[in-house]
């Protein structure tokens, strides 16, 4: 997880209706995230050749007040997966911005326990390999309350603007993740083609924070339209 502080105005046109930008200590972040789906099932059924795959996404953070609760969620700017069927299902079901590209990864753990770990996610674009990488050492830990690590990893809702207007909301359930603070991390490649010049100028600099999350079983629930209300008075 590579995290970059940005000017909130960079994201104004991407905020789904009914939500507002979320921030950490008054700072707005985008994150470039690479991870592995493992033993994936859709409606309880595993689809052959589509259970284990990589994903890289660029996302930012929003929140919504609903029935007295504060729901903290993510909005995806672009998601990369290696198979057409996965990208198509996500676009149809959630109107998420998935594309299919050739991908590969390496995850290496060395030493006793989890003393040293290195992750590298790559995707092929216009004949060249792009990469997202991170290295860490030591023992994974549960993020402290009100830490940047907790803020980034513990957003349990997803939001996406719909083609005909409005917003769809879906819940994501998983236990809090343990993390390693990164000792080295970065992005290398053509960010401009995928994300545009403005986001590329952010991704081409050193991230403001970076860490590796251990992950866990995750359940993604069906999406529901957000009911928008108009205040008067």
PDB file of C-alpha atoms in Angstrom, residues 17 27 33 55 68 75 93 103 110 114 130 148 152 159 174 179 199 209:
ATOM      1  CA  UNK A  17     -22.978  11.510  -4.885  1.00  0.00           C
ATOM      2  CA  UNK A  27      -4.750  15.359   5.044  1.00  0.00           C
ATOM      3  CA  UNK A  33      -2.451  -0.939  -3.800  1.00  0.00           C
ATOM      4  CA  UNK A  55      -5.136  -6.807  -8.699  1.00  0.00           C
ATOM      5  CA  UNK A  68     -26.616   7.685  12.621  1.00  0.00           C
ATOM      6  CA  UNK A  75     -13.545   4.918  -4.270  1.00  0.00           C
ATOM      7  CA  UNK A  93     -22.150  -5.376 -11.129  1.00  0.00           C
ATOM      8  CA  UNK A 103       0.096  -9.239 -14.757  1.00  0.00           C
ATOM      9  CA  UNK A 110      13.257 -14.581   4.175  1.00  0.00           C
ATOM     10  CA  UNK A 114       8.413 -12.914   8.946  1.00  0.00           C
ATOM     11  CA  UNK A 130       5.162  -1.341 -14.809  1.00  0.00           C
ATOM     12  CA  UNK A 148      -2.345   6.262   9.421  1.00  0.00           C
ATOM     13  CA  UNK A 152      -5.774   3.241   5.223  1.00  0.00           C
ATOM     14  CA  UNK A 159     -18.711   3.528  -3.358  1.00  0.00           C
ATOM     15  CA  UNK A 174     -12.736  -8.514   7.097  1.00  0.00           C
ATOM     16  CA  UNK A 179       0.948  -4.637   8.787  1.00  0.00           C
ATOM     17  CA  UNK A 199      -2.328  11.597 -10.998  1.00  0.00           C
ATOM     18  CA  UNK A 209       3.856   6.415   3.665  1.00  0.00           C
TER      19      UNK A 209
END
